[in-house]
Amino acid sequence: MKLLVCIKQVPDMESKFKIDADGVWYDRSDLAWRMNEYDEFAVEQAVQVKEATGADLTVLCIGPEQVKETMKKALAMGCDRGVHIADDQSHRRDPYQIASLIAAFAGDKGFDLIFTGMQSQDRGSGQVGVMAAELLGLPAVTTIVGFALAGDKITVKRELEGGVKATVEATLPALVTCQLGLNTPRYPTLPNIMKAKKKELLAVAAADLSPADALLQTVKLTFPEKKGGGVFLEGDVGEVADRLIRILKEKTSVLA
Amino acid sequence: MQTLPKGGSFLFETTAPRNIFTPEDFDDEHKLIAETVTHFLAEYVFSRMEEIDAKKEGLMRELLVEAGKLGLLGADIPEQYDGTETDEICTTIIAEKVGATGSFAIAHGGHTGIGNLPIVYFGNEAQKAAYLPAIVTADKISAYALTEPGSGSDALSATSKATLSTDGKHYILNGSKTFISNAGIADIFIVYAKIDGDKFSAFIVDGHSEGLTTGAEEHKMGLKGSSTRSVFFDNVNVPVENLLYEAGKGHVVAFNILNIGRHKIAANAVGAAKLALDESARYANERKQFKVSIARFGLIKEKLAEMAIRTFAAESAVYRTGGLLNDMMHSLDRSGPDGGRITAKGIEEYALECSMEKVFASEAEAFVVDEGVQIHGGYGYIAEYPIERLYRDARVRRIFEGTNEINRNLISTTLIRRAAKRALPLMDAVSSVRSRLTTGIPVRKDAGDLVQATKDAFLFTLGIATDTFGDELLKQQEILGRLADMALLAYAMESAWCRAQKAVMNGQSGAKHKENMANAFIYTTVEKVILAAKEALANLAAGDELVKMQANVAMIFQYTPVDIIALRREIAGEISEAGKYIA
């Protein structure tokens, strides 16, 4: 069996973000980078399948040279080899273009199962996995929180609105997008980190995969407008209550 | 490849920034290992600090076993014995991260450092095969037993005895050891005793041997979760094959292990200092008085800045030393059965640097935790806040692994001895400073020049001290201490300076912040160097001679002060905005 897991490198979400000069994305300098959280669930699940079945597992990542660090983490977690689709402009690409790159690479490789995160923490479109599946002609199951493989069938749990869960079956080959709650990603051990250094890391130029034209154009990126902050009322309880009633009367229609 | 600098040669050579290792040079593996250690500590250790410090039965062993599963106990152990044998930077990173945990750091260090390295470096094939795989998994926990009630700094005066049994199969061990970390949980002890009362030797002793007992747990000021006990040997039979290295060569084992031990202690101190600063920066942001967060007050800013500055200097010195040790190890052929001993010998080259970073980092940490408590105000004195623990845990780092006083003596005497043996051309450098003083030393223009001035002052003072005392200089502790201070401050200053310059040259983010910290550190520290030189000289000379010497010191240090207040404000701004230590 052949497995593919697609990961993305994203900034640490606690970073202080600035909007870049073009005003369509965040400034990528001075940021700390890590693996997209949802992709960690995908890698963990893929590694578990590999461990259970002896399948061959490839990790794919699109981006500039620096994404190799994140790929090494996936390799240290248990992936067999890495495929780096080298692309300095990946952050400017729309979800369809990213999906088309994945499909172009995976098209003739005969993967039985493809894992992705359910969305990225930075762009958050949630579209890449499903579009890659569509381009590859595979069934896709999104936001999975439970996974079981038996023969050529997978049975997965999907998370729906309001805490409702659905159980879905699909026949391989298939693609799944992984959600929080699916598993607890391992952190790589020291020996595995050192072993990962020796694993194969192939590089493919994005241009060689002829990415499709974008369907979407980001026009402008802005921070949310600052809304009025909260007001703290401090002091004697009776007095605070009086002030609260006054504010409710004057500034809201609650007591009107 | 550049040739390896000789230990102590930085005092008369110029070090190019590109030639020192800095945390900015971490490769992907280093970063991943740092991430793994951080996760492990957050999940298993920091979450259970109270139980750890209450010495919950079995917990420390459990934590070491968990650490072992992640490979965090075998970083120094060759692969053939189930270890990972990473590089010296990885082990420095592990020691730094672990350092912030206090008690766990001691258990981890006792087990993987001083309790393990004697076997890694000096054990024979059979000993390695018997013990190292069990250390990797914490199946057996190790401890190091050198100190005795009557022999601390003077370790070789130990009175524990080993006598060969009449059938020649065992050494019979008698004596006692004190302040032994991990004693209460150890399965293996590295014990030093004198064969026939005079041949100081190292032994691997099974912790469950008949006649081996441990005393009650010591009630310590800090590191309360780490087991510390006396260990007693009453006719303990130690198989002859458990003699480590050679009879009468125990001092070789003991002293070489201490070099790496000191390096790791320095890394521990940096980790703890960073946590103390993180806690203090966050507290200062959250704590409001007079309706503003106290981080906005000038005197708090100065504290935060100075804490960051000294942490930065210590971190720079520690990773520079880690880089030196790493380069040394990679330059050696360690593949043969003698690989361990070759490694230990190589490490000895940088014994000076290890002592310098240990003294500097432990004292930087002491300053940082103290100011950390001060920033916390009354709450800093309450045990609920981590800063209280950090304050207590820090204290012993200036005492163990060689007191800072012993290390200061060691720094100066090693330099003087290497100079006497012509292993280091220090006296040529002294002559060169003297001749430059006669032709005139120009005004120092920047912090880099002031690093040079510090080296010049060290060499100048060393020259006078040698002229005055000759061989007797080795007995003048007050002078040796001041020379050591100048040397180790030069090392810390240069490490900080080169790191900042390297960041500037590579156009790294945060280069300006690093430069600010290096500048602030050097411009304030240089005053301590001047004081040390003046005090030493006033003891070495008098009258007109002294007047002339002090004029020389003044010439060495001609410079215009920078606006240190503005510099600290800027640095504090970065720290407060991040809410933690950043470099």
Short mmCIF file of N, CA, C and O in Angstrom, two decimals, chain B residues 327-396:
data_model
loop_
_atom_site.label_atom_id
_atom_site.label_comp_id
_atom_site.label_asym_id
_atom_site.label_seq_id
_atom_site.Cartn_x
_atom_site.Cartn_y
_atom_site.Cartn_z
N ASP B 327 33.44 20.94 17.75
CA ASP B 327 34.49 20.92 16.73
C ASP B 327 35.63 20.01 17.16
O ASP B 327 36.19 19.27 16.36
N MET B 328 35.95 20.10 18.44
CA MET B 328 37.03 19.26 18.97
C MET B 328 36.68 17.78 18.78
O MET B 328 37.47 17.00 18.27
N MET B 329 35.45 17.42 19.16
CA MET B 329 35.07 16.01 19.07
C MET B 329 35.07 15.53 17.62
O MET B 329 35.45 14.40 17.34
N HIS B 330 34.65 16.41 16.71
CA HIS B 330 34.62 16.01 15.31
C HIS B 330 36.02 15.91 14.70
O HIS B 330 36.22 15.28 13.67
N SER B 331 36.99 16.56 15.34
CA SER B 331 38.35 16.54 14.80
C SER B 331 39.11 15.29 15.26
O SER B 331 40.18 15.00 14.77
N LEU B 332 38.53 14.56 16.20
CA LEU B 332 39.23 13.41 16.77
C LEU B 332 38.76 12.12 16.13
O LEU B 332 37.59 12.00 15.76
N ASP B 333 39.66 11.17 16.04
CA ASP B 333 39.24 9.83 15.61
C ASP B 333 38.83 9.08 16.87
O ASP B 333 39.65 8.65 17.65
N ARG B 334 37.52 8.96 17.04
CA ARG B 334 37.01 8.37 18.28
C ARG B 334 36.44 6.98 18.02
O ARG B 334 35.68 6.46 18.81
N SER B 335 36.80 6.40 16.86
CA SER B 335 36.17 5.15 16.46
C SER B 335 36.70 3.94 17.21
O SER B 335 35.99 2.97 17.41
N GLY B 336 37.93 3.99 17.65
CA GLY B 336 38.55 2.83 18.30
C GLY B 336 38.03 2.60 19.71
O GLY B 336 37.22 3.37 20.22
N PRO B 337 38.50 1.53 20.35
CA PRO B 337 38.07 1.24 21.71
C PRO B 337 38.50 2.32 22.69
O PRO B 337 37.93 2.46 23.77
N ASP B 338 39.50 3.10 22.30
CA ASP B 338 40.01 4.16 23.16
C ASP B 338 39.30 5.49 22.92
O ASP B 338 39.68 6.51 23.47
N GLY B 339 38.25 5.45 22.09
CA GLY B 339 37.57 6.67 21.66
C GLY B 339 37.15 7.57 22.81
O GLY B 339 37.27 8.79 22.73
N GLY B 340 36.65 6.96 23.86
CA GLY B 340 36.17 7.73 25.01
C GLY B 340 37.28 8.54 25.65
O GLY B 340 37.13 9.73 25.92
N ARG B 341 38.40 7.86 25.86
CA ARG B 341 39.52 8.54 26.52
C ARG B 341 40.07 9.66 25.64
O ARG B 341 40.46 10.72 26.11
N ILE B 342 40.06 9.38 24.32
CA ILE B 342 40.52 10.41 23.38
C ILE B 342 39.60 11.63 23.46
O ILE B 342 40.04 12.78 23.45
N THR B 343 38.31 11.35 23.58
CA THR B 343 37.34 12.44 23.71
C THR B 343 37.61 13.27 24.96
O THR B 343 37.68 14.50 24.91
N ALA B 344 37.79 12.56 26.08
CA ALA B 344 38.00 13.26 27.34
C ALA B 344 39.26 14.13 27.28
O ALA B 344 39.28 15.25 27.77
N LYS B 345 40.28 13.60 26.64
CA LYS B 345 41.53 14.34 26.51
C LYS B 345 41.31 15.58 25.65
O LYS B 345 41.81 16.66 25.96
N GLY B 346 40.53 15.41 24.59
CA GLY B 346 40.24 16.54 23.71
C GLY B 346 39.48 17.63 24.44
O GLY B 346 39.76 18.82 24.30
N ILE B 347 38.52 17.19 25.23
CA ILE B 347 37.69 18.14 25.98
C ILE B 347 38.55 18.97 26.93
O ILE B 347 38.30 20.15 27.15
N GLU B 348 39.59 18.32 27.47
CA GLU B 348 40.44 18.99 28.45
C GLU B 348 41.05 20.28 27.88
O GLU B 348 41.33 21.22 28.61
N GLU B 349 41.24 20.30 26.56
CA GLU B 349 41.78 21.50 25.92
C GLU B 349 40.93 22.72 26.31
O GLU B 349 41.45 23.82 26.48
N TYR B 350 39.63 22.50 26.44
CA TYR B 350 38.73 23.62 26.73
C TYR B 350 38.26 23.65 28.19
O TYR B 350 37.20 24.19 28.51
N ALA B 351 39.07 23.05 29.08
CA ALA B 351 38.74 23.08 30.51
C ALA B 351 38.55 24.51 31.00
O ALA B 351 37.65 24.81 31.79
N LEU B 352 39.40 25.41 30.49
CA LEU B 352 39.32 26.82 30.88
C LEU B 352 37.98 27.43 30.52
O LEU B 352 37.33 28.08 31.33
N GLU B 353 37.60 27.21 29.26
CA GLU B 353 36.35 27.78 28.77
C GLU B 353 35.16 27.22 29.56
O GLU B 353 34.21 27.94 29.86
N CYS B 354 35.23 25.92 29.89
CA CYS B 354 34.15 25.30 30.67
C CYS B 354 34.05 25.94 32.05
O CYS B 354 32.95 26.18 32.55
N SER B 355 35.18 26.20 32.67
CA SER B 355 35.16 26.86 33.98
C SER B 355 34.63 28.28 33.86
O SER B 355 33.85 28.74 34.69
N MET B 356 35.06 28.98 32.82
CA MET B 356 34.64 30.38 32.65
C MET B 356 33.13 30.49 32.45
O MET B 356 32.48 31.31 33.06
N GLU B 357 32.59 29.64 31.59
CA GLU B 357 31.16 29.73 31.34
C GLU B 357 30.37 29.31 32.57
O GLU B 357 29.31 29.85 32.85
N LYS B 358 30.91 28.34 33.32
CA LYS B 358 30.20 27.88 34.52
C LYS B 358 30.11 29.03 35.53
O LYS B 358 29.04 29.31 36.07
N VAL B 359 31.21 29.70 35.78
CA VAL B 359 31.21 30.81 36.72
C VAL B 359 30.30 31.94 36.21
O VAL B 359 29.43 32.42 36.93
N PHE B 360 30.50 32.30 34.96
CA PHE B 360 29.74 33.43 34.45
C PHE B 360 28.24 33.14 34.42
O PHE B 360 27.43 33.95 34.88
N ALA B 361 27.87 31.98 33.89
CA ALA B 361 26.44 31.68 33.73
C ALA B 361 25.75 31.50 35.08
O ALA B 361 24.61 31.95 35.26
N SER B 362 26.43 30.88 36.04
CA SER B 362 25.78 30.68 37.34
C SER B 362 25.60 32.01 38.05
O SER B 362 24.62 32.21 38.77
N GLU B 363 26.53 32.95 37.84
CA GLU B 363 26.39 34.26 38.48
C GLU B 363 25.39 35.13 37.73
O GLU B 363 24.67 35.93 38.33
N ALA B 364 25.32 34.96 36.43
CA ALA B 364 24.29 35.68 35.66
C ALA B 364 22.90 35.20 36.12
O ALA B 364 22.00 35.99 36.35
N GLU B 365 22.78 33.89 36.26
CA GLU B 365 21.51 33.32 36.72
C GLU B 365 21.14 33.87 38.10
O GLU B 365 19.98 34.23 38.35
N ALA B 366 22.14 33.93 38.99
CA ALA B 366 21.89 34.44 40.34
C ALA B 366 21.32 35.86 40.28
O ALA B 366 20.36 36.20 40.99
N PHE B 367 21.89 36.67 39.42
CA PHE B 367 21.40 38.05 39.26
C PHE B 367 19.97 38.04 38.72
O PHE B 367 19.10 38.75 39.21
N VAL B 368 19.74 37.22 37.72
CA VAL B 368 18.44 37.20 37.05
C VAL B 368 17.33 36.75 38.00
O VAL B 368 16.27 37.37 38.08
N VAL B 369 17.57 35.67 38.76
CA VAL B 369 16.51 35.20 39.66
C VAL B 369 16.27 36.20 40.79
O VAL B 369 15.14 36.38 41.24
N ASP B 370 17.33 36.85 41.22
CA ASP B 370 17.19 37.82 42.30
C ASP B 370 16.35 39.02 41.84
O ASP B 370 15.40 39.42 42.51
N GLU B 371 16.66 39.55 40.69
CA GLU B 371 15.88 40.66 40.16
C GLU B 371 14.47 40.20 39.78
O GLU B 371 13.52 40.97 39.83
N GLY B 372 14.37 38.93 39.41
CA GLY B 372 13.05 38.37 39.10
C GLY B 372 12.13 38.42 40.31
O GLY B 372 10.96 38.81 40.23
N VAL B 373 12.67 38.03 41.46
CA VAL B 373 11.89 38.11 42.71
C VAL B 373 11.51 39.56 42.97
O VAL B 373 10.37 39.88 43.30
N GLN B 374 12.46 40.46 42.76
CA GLN B 374 12.22 41.89 43.02
C GLN B 374 11.09 42.43 42.14
O GLN B 374 10.23 43.17 42.61
N ILE B 375 11.06 42.03 40.89
CA ILE B 375 9.99 42.48 39.99
C ILE B 375 8.65 41.96 40.47
O ILE B 375 7.63 42.65 40.38
N HIS B 376 8.64 40.74 41.01
CA HIS B 376 7.40 40.16 41.52
C HIS B 376 6.94 40.81 42.83
O HIS B 376 5.85 40.52 43.30
N GLY B 377 7.82 41.64 43.43
CA GLY B 377 7.45 42.29 44.68
C GLY B 377 7.13 41.26 45.74
O GLY B 377 7.74 40.18 45.79
N GLY B 378 6.15 41.55 46.59
CA GLY B 378 5.78 40.63 47.67
C GLY B 378 5.41 39.26 47.15
O GLY B 378 5.70 38.24 47.79
N TYR B 379 4.81 39.22 45.97
CA TYR B 379 4.41 37.91 45.42
C TYR B 379 5.62 37.04 45.09
O TYR B 379 5.51 35.82 45.06
N GLY B 380 6.75 37.68 44.85
CA GLY B 380 7.96 36.93 44.56
C GLY B 380 8.45 36.12 45.74
O GLY B 380 9.23 35.19 45.60
N TYR B 381 7.97 36.51 46.92
CA TYR B 381 8.39 35.85 48.17
C TYR B 381 7.43 34.73 48.53
O TYR B 381 7.62 34.04 49.52
N ILE B 382 6.38 34.58 47.75
CA ILE B 382 5.35 33.57 48.01
C ILE B 382 5.63 32.36 47.12
O ILE B 382 5.86 32.50 45.92
N ALA B 383 5.55 31.18 47.73
CA ALA B 383 5.95 29.97 47.02
C ALA B 383 5.08 29.62 45.82
O ALA B 383 5.47 28.83 44.98
N GLU B 384 3.91 30.23 45.71
CA GLU B 384 3.01 29.93 44.59
C GLU B 384 3.61 30.31 43.23
O GLU B 384 3.26 29.75 42.21
N TYR B 385 4.47 31.32 43.23
CA TYR B 385 5.03 31.80 41.97
C TYR B 385 6.33 31.07 41.66
O TYR B 385 7.17 30.89 42.54
N PRO B 386 6.49 30.65 40.39
CA PRO B 386 7.69 29.87 40.02
C PRO B 386 8.99 30.59 40.35
O PRO B 386 10.01 29.94 40.57
N ILE B 387 8.96 31.92 40.38
CA ILE B 387 10.21 32.65 40.61
C ILE B 387 10.81 32.33 41.98
O ILE B 387 12.02 32.32 42.15
N GLU B 388 9.94 32.01 42.93
CA GLU B 388 10.44 31.66 44.27
C GLU B 388 11.28 30.38 44.21
O GLU B 388 12.35 30.28 44.80
N ARG B 389 10.79 29.40 43.46
CA ARG B 389 11.54 28.15 43.29
C ARG B 389 12.85 28.40 42.53
O ARG B 389 13.91 27.91 42.92
N LEU B 390 12.74 29.19 41.47
CA LEU B 390 13.93 29.46 40.66
C LEU B 390 15.03 30.12 41.49
O LEU B 390 16.21 29.84 41.32
N TYR B 391 14.59 31.01 42.40
CA TYR B 391 15.53 31.71 43.26
C TYR B 391 16.27 30.72 44.16
O TYR B 391 17.49 30.76 44.28
N ARG B 392 15.53 29.79 44.75
CA ARG B 392 16.16 28.81 45.65
C ARG B 392 17.01 27.81 44.87
O ARG B 392 18.11 27.46 45.27
N ASP B 393 16.46 27.34 43.76
CA ASP B 393 17.16 26.32 42.97
C ASP B 393 18.49 26.83 42.41
O ASP B 393 19.42 26.05 42.19
N ALA B 394 18.56 28.13 42.17
CA ALA B 394 19.75 28.69 41.51
C ALA B 394 20.98 28.65 42.41
O ALA B 394 22.10 28.53 41.93
N ARG B 395 20.75 28.76 43.72
CA ARG B 395 21.86 29.07 44.61
C ARG B 395 23.02 28.08 44.55
O ARG B 395 24.19 28.45 44.59
N VAL B 396 22.67 26.80 44.43
CA VAL B 396 23.74 25.79 44.52
C VAL B 396 24.60 25.74 43.26
O VAL B 396 25.69 25.17 43.28
#
